[in-house]
Coordinates of C-alpha atoms and ligand atoms in Angstrom, one line a residue:
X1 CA -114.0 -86.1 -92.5
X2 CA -116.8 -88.3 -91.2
X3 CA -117.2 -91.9 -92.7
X4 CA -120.2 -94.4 -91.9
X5 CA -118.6 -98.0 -91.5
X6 CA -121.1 -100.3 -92.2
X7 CA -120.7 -104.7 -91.4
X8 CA -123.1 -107.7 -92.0
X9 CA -121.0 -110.8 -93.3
X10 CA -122.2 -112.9 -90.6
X11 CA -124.2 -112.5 -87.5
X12 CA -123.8 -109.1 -86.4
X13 CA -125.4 -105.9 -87.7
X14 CA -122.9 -103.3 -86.9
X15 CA -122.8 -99.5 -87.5
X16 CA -119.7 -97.2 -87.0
X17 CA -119.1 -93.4 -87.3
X18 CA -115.6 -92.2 -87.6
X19 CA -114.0 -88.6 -87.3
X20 CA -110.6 -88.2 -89.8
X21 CA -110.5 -91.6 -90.1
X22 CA -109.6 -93.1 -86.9
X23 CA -111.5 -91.5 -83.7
X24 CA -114.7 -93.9 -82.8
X25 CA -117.7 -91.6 -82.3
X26 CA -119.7 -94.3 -82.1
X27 CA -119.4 -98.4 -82.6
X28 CA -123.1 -100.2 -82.4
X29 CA -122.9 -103.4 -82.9
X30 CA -126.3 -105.8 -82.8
X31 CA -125.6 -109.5 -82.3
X32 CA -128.2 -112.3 -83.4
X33 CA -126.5 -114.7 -81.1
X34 CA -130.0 -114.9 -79.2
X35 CA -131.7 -116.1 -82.9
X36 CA -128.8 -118.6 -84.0
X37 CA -128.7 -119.9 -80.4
X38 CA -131.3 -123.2 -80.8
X39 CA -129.7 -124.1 -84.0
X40 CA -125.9 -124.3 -82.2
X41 CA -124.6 -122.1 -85.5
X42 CA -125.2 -119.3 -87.8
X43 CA -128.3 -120.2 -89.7
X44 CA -127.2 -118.0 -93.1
X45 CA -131.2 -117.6 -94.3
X46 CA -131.9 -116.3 -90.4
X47 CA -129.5 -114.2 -90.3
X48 CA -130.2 -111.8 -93.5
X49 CA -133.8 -111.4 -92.8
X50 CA -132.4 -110.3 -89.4
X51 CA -130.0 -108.3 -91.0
X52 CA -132.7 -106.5 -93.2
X53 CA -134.4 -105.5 -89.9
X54 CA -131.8 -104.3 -87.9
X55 CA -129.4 -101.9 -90.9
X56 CA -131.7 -99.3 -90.4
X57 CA -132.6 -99.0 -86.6
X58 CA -128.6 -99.9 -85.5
X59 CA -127.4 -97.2 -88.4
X60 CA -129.5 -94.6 -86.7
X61 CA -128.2 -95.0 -83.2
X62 CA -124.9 -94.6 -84.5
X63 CA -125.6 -91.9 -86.2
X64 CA -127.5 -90.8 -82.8
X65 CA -124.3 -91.8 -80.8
X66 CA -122.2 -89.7 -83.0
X67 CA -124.7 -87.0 -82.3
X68 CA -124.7 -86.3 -86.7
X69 CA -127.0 -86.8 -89.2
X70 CA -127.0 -88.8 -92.6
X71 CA -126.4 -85.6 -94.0
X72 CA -123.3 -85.0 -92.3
X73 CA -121.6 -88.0 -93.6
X74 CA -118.9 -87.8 -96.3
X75 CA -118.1 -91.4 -97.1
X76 CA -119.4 -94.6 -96.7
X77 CA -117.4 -98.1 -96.1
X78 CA -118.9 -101.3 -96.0
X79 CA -118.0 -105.0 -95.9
X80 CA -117.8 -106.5 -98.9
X81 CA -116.5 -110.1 -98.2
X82 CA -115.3 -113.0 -97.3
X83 CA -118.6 -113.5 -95.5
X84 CA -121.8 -115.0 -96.0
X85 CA -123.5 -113.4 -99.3
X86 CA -127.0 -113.1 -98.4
X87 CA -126.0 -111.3 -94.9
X88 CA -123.2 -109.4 -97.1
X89 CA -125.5 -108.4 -99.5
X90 CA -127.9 -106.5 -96.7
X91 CA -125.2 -104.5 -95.6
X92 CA -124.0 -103.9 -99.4
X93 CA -127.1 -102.7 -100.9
X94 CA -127.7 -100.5 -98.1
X95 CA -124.8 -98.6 -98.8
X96 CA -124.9 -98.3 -102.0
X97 CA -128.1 -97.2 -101.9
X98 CA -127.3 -94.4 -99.2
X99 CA -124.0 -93.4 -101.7
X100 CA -126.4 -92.9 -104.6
X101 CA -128.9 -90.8 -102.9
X102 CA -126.9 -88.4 -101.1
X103 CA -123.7 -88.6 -103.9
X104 CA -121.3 -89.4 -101.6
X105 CA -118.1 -92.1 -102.0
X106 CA -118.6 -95.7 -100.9
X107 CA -115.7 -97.8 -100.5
X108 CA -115.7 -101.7 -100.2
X109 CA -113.5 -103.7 -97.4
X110 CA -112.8 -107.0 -96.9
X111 CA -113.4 -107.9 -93.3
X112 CA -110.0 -109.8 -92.7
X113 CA -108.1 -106.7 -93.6
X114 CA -110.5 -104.7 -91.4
X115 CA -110.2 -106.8 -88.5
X116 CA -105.8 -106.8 -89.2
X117 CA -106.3 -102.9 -89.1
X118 CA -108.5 -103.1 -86.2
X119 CA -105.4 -102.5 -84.0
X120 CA -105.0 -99.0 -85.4
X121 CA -108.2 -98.2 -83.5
X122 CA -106.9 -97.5 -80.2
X123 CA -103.6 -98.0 -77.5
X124 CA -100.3 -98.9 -78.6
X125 CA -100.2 -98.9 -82.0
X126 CA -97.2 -101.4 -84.2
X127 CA -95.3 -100.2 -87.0
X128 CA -94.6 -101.6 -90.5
X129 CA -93.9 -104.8 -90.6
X130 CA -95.4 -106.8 -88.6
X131 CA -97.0 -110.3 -88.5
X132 CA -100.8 -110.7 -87.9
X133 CA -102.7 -113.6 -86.7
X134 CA -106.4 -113.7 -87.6
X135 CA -108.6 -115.9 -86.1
X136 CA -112.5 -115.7 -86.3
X137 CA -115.4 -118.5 -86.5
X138 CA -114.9 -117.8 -90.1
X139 CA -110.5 -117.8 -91.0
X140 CA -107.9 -118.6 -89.2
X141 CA -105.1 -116.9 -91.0
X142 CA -101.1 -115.5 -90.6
X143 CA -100.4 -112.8 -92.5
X144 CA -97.2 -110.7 -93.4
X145 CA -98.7 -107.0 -93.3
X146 CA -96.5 -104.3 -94.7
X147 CA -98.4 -101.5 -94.8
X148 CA -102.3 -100.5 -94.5
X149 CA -103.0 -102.1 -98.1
X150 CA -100.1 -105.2 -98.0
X151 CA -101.9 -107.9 -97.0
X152 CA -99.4 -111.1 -97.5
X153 CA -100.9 -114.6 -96.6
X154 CA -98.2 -117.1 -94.8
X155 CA -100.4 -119.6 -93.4
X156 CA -104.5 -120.5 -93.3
X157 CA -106.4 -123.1 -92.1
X158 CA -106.8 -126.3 -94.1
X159 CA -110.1 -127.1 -92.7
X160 CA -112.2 -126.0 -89.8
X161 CA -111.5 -122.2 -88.2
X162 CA -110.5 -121.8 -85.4
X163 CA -113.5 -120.1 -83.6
X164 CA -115.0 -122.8 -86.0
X165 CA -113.6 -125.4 -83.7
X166 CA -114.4 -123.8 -80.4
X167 CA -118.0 -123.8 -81.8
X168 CA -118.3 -127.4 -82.4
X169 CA -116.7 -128.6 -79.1
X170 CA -119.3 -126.7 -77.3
X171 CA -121.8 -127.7 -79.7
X172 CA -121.0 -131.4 -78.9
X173 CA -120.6 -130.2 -75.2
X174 CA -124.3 -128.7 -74.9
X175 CA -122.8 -125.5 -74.0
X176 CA -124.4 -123.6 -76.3
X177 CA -123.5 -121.0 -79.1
X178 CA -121.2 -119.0 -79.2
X179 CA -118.9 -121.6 -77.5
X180 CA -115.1 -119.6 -77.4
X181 CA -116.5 -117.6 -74.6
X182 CA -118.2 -120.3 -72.4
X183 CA -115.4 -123.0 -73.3
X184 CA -112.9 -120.1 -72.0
X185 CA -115.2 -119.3 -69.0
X186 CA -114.9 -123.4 -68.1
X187 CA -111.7 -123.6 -68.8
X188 CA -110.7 -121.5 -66.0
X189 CA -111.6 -124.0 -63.5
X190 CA -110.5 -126.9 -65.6
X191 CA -107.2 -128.9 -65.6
X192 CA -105.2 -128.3 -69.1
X193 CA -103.1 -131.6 -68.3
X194 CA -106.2 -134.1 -68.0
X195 CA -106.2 -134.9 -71.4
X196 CA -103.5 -134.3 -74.0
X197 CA -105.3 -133.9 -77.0
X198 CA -102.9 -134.0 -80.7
X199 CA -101.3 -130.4 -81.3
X200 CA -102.1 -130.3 -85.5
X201 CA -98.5 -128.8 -86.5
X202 CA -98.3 -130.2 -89.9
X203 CA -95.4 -129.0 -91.6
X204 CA -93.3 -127.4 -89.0
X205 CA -91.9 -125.2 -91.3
X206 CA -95.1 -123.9 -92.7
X207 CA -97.8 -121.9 -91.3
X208 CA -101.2 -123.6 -92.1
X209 CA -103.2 -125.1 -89.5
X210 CA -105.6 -127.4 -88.9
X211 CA -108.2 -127.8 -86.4
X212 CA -110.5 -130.5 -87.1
X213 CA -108.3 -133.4 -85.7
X214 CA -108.3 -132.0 -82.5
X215 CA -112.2 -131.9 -82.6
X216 CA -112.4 -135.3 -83.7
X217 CA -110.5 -136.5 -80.6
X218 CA -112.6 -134.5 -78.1
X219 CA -115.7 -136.0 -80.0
X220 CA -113.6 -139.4 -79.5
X221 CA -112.8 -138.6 -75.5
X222 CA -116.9 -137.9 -75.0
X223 CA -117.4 -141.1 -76.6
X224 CA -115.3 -143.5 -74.7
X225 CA -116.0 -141.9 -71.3
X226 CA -119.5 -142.5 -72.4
X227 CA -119.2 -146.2 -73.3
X228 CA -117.6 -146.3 -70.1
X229 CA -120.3 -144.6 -68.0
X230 CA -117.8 -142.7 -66.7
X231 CA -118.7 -139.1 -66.7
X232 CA -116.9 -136.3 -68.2
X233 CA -115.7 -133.1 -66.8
X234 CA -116.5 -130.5 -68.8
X235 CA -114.0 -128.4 -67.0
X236 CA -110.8 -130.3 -68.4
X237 CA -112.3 -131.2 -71.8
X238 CA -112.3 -127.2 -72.3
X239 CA -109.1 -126.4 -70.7
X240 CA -107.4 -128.8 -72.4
X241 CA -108.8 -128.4 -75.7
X242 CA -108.4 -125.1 -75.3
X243 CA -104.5 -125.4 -74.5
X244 CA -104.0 -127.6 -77.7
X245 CA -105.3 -124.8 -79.9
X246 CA -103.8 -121.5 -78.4
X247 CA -100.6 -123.8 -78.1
X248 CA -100.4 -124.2 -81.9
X249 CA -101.7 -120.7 -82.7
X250 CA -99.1 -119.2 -80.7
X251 CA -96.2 -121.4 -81.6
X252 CA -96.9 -120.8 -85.4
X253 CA -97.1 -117.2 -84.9
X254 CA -94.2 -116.7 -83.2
X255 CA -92.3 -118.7 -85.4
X256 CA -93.6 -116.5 -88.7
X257 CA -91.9 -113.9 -86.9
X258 CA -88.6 -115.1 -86.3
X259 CA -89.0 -116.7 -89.8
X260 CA -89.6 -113.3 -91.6
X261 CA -87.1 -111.4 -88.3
X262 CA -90.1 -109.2 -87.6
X263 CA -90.0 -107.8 -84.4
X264 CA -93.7 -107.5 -83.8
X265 CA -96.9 -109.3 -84.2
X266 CA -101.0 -108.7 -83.8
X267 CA -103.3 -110.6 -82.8
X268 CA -107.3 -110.3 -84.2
X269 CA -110.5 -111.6 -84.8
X270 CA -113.3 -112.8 -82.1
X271 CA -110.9 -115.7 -80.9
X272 CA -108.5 -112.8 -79.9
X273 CA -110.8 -112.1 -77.0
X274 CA -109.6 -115.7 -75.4
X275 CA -108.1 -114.4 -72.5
X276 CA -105.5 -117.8 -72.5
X277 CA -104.3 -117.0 -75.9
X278 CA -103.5 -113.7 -75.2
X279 CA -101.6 -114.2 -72.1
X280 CA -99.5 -116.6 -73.7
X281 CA -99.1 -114.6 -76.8
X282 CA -97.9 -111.7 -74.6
X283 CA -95.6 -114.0 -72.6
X284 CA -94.1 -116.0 -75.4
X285 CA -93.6 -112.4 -77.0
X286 CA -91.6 -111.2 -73.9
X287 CA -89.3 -114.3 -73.7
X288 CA -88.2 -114.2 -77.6
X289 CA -88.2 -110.1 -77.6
X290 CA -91.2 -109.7 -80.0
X291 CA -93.5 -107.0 -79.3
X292 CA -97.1 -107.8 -78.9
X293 CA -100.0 -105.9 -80.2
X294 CA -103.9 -106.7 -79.6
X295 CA -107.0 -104.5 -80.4
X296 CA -109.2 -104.9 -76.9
X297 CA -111.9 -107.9 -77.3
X298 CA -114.8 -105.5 -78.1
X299 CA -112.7 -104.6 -81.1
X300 CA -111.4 -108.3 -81.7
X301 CA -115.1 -109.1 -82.6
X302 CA -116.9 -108.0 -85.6
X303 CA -117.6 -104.3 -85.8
X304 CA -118.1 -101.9 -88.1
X305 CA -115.5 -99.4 -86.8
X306 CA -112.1 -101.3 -88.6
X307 CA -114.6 -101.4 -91.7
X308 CA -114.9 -97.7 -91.6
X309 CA -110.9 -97.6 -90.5
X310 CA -109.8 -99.1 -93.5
X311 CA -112.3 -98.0 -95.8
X312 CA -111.2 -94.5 -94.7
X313 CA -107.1 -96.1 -95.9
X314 CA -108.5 -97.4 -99.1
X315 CA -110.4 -94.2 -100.2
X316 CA -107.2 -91.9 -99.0
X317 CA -104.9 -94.8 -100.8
X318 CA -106.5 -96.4 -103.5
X319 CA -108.5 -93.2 -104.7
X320 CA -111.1 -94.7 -107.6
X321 CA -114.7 -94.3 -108.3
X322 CA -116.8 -97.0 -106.6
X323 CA -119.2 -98.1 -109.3
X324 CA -122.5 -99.3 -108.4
X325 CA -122.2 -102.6 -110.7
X326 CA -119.6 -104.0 -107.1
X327 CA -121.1 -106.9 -105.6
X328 CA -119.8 -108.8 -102.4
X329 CA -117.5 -112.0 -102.6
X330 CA -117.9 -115.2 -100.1
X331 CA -114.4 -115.8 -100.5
X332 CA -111.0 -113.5 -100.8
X333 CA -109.0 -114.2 -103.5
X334 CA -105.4 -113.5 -103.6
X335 CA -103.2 -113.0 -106.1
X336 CA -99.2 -114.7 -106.1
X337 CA -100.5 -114.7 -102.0
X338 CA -101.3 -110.9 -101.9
X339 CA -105.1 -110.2 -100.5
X340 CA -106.7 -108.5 -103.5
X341 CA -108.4 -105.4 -101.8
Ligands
KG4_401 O1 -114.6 -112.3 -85.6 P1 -115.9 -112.9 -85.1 O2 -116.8 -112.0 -84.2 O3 -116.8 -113.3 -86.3 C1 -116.3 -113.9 -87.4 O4 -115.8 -113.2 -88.3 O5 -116.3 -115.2 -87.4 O6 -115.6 -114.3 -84.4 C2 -116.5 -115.1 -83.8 C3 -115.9 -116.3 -83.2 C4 -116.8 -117.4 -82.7 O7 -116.4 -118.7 -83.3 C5 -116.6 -117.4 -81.2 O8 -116.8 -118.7 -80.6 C6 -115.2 -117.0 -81.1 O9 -115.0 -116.0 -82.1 N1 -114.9 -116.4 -79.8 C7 -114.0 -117.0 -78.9 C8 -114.1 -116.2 -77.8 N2 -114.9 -115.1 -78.0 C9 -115.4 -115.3 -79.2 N3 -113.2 -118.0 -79.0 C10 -112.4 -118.3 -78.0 N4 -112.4 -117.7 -76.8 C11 -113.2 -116.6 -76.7 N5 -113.2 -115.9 -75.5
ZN402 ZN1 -114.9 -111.4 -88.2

């Protein structure tokens, strides 16, 4: 079976071809980073007219890359939320229109279940249960996952993302946009202990976060050093910013674990390709015996291949006819804490 994954909810156009469900024959993915760059963000009107553009040429080179045809094509998956809705709705329409013209199923995903499933794409892959920590530009979320279509939610950010965060300090940093890869890059070379910015833990026996204290006091740190005309190292401002978010990420996710005495935990979204949080994701895993599973960081980042993945799980589990009246959400909703899918 061959299934066309399809992703817009933010600023990638991606395109994915998948045989039986879980070999990539091909994974395009189109960034507008270049486009969103000047503004320091995602510009949401920019980025569907970009997305418009781009669903046609980047579904044809996977197509290409698969070495198939439209034709060949049994069933289509595509993002349906959280997301933004205009860029959602590119991605949407364009499969729907495809399902109706050549009569073949369309399935939609939510991207947070698709980039939790992600891991299924490739390596090592974990057993049921296991504990998964999403973290994007867009959610920063634990979740219990027991099985392809269980999506329980433990913990979620009460205000900024943690990408979100990342973003903003290098926003305020004139790094530029995207900033989790250029903060990571600089924190290399920085010194984690020159500042010791708050850790947010909030209730220590829960598993929200919060990262917009922490980007507060690096806006506060700037500030005073330049009152003081004292200049700033860019170096240690990212290291130890960084260090004060992976810390509480980790902390939190190990703890769900050993809360819920589940042996193994994943780690996804586009923050998942910070190379700190993953080594001390895998280390804290070793020293408490938990078994650590991450999707490699081209996978991590949006990509139309886990929407294809778990489109290709809801079509063989949730068998229904897709009507055309579906429309995208902005938001997931849950229901008693369950992702409804
Ligand atoms: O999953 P993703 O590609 O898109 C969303 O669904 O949001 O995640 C993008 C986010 C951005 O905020 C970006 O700064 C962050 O992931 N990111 C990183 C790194 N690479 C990307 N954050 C920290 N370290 C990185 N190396
Ligand atoms: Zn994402």
């Amino acid at each position: 079976m061959l299934i066309l994954g399809i992703e817009s909810s933010c600023d990638e156009t991606a395109a994915a071809v998948l045989s039986d469900g879980e070999n990539i024959l091909s994974n395009v993915v189109n960034s507008q980073v270049l486009l969103h760059q000047k503004y320091g963000g995602v510009v949401p009107e920019l980025a569907s007219r970009r997305h418009i553009e781009t669903i046609y040429p980047v579904v044809q080179e996977a197509l290409d890359t698969a070495g198939v045809t439209l034709n060949d094509i049994e069933a289509l998956s595509v993002t349906q939320g959280p997301g933004l809705v205009g860029s959602l709705l590119v991605g949407f329409s364009f499969a729907k229109a495809v399902a109706y013209v050549k009569k073949i199923p369309y399935v939609g995903v939510n991207h947070m279940a698709g980039h939790i499933l992600s891991v299924f794409l490739e390596g090592r892959k974990p057993d049921f249960p296991f504990i998964a920590l999403v973290v994007s530009g867009g959610h920063s979320a634990l979740f219990e996952v027991s099985d392809v279509l269980t999506f329980r939610l433990l913990g979620q950010t009460r205000d900024d993302a943690a990408g979100e965060a990342f973003d903003k300090v290098a926003k305020l940093l004139a790094l530029g946009y995207p900033g989790g890869p250029v903060i990571s890059r600089l924190a290399e070379v920085g010194d984690a202990e020159a500042i010791n910015f708050p850790r947010a833990w909030l209730d220590p026996e829960g598993f929200d976060f919060s990262f917009s204290g922490i980007k507060t006091a690096v806006v506060n740190i700037v500030h005073n050093f330049q009152k003081k005309n004292k200049s700033i190292v860019k170096e240690d401002i990212c290291a130890a910013f960084q260090e004060a978010v992976v810390e509480v990420l980790v902390s939190k996710t190990i703890s769900a674990a050993k809360h819920f005495h589940i042996g193994r935990v994943v780690l996804t979204g586009g923050v998942a390709a910070n190379h700190r949080l993953r080594e001390l994701l895998k280390k804290r895993g070793v020293e408490e015996g938990i078994a650590v599973f991450m999707p490699s960081p081209e996978l991590c980042t949006d990509n139309a291949a886990m929407i294809a993945l778990t489109g290709n799980y809801k079509l063989q589990h949730l068998p229904r006819a897709f009507s055309l009246d579906l429309d995208v959400y902005s938001r997931s909703s849950y229901c008693e804490n369950l992702l409804v899918l």
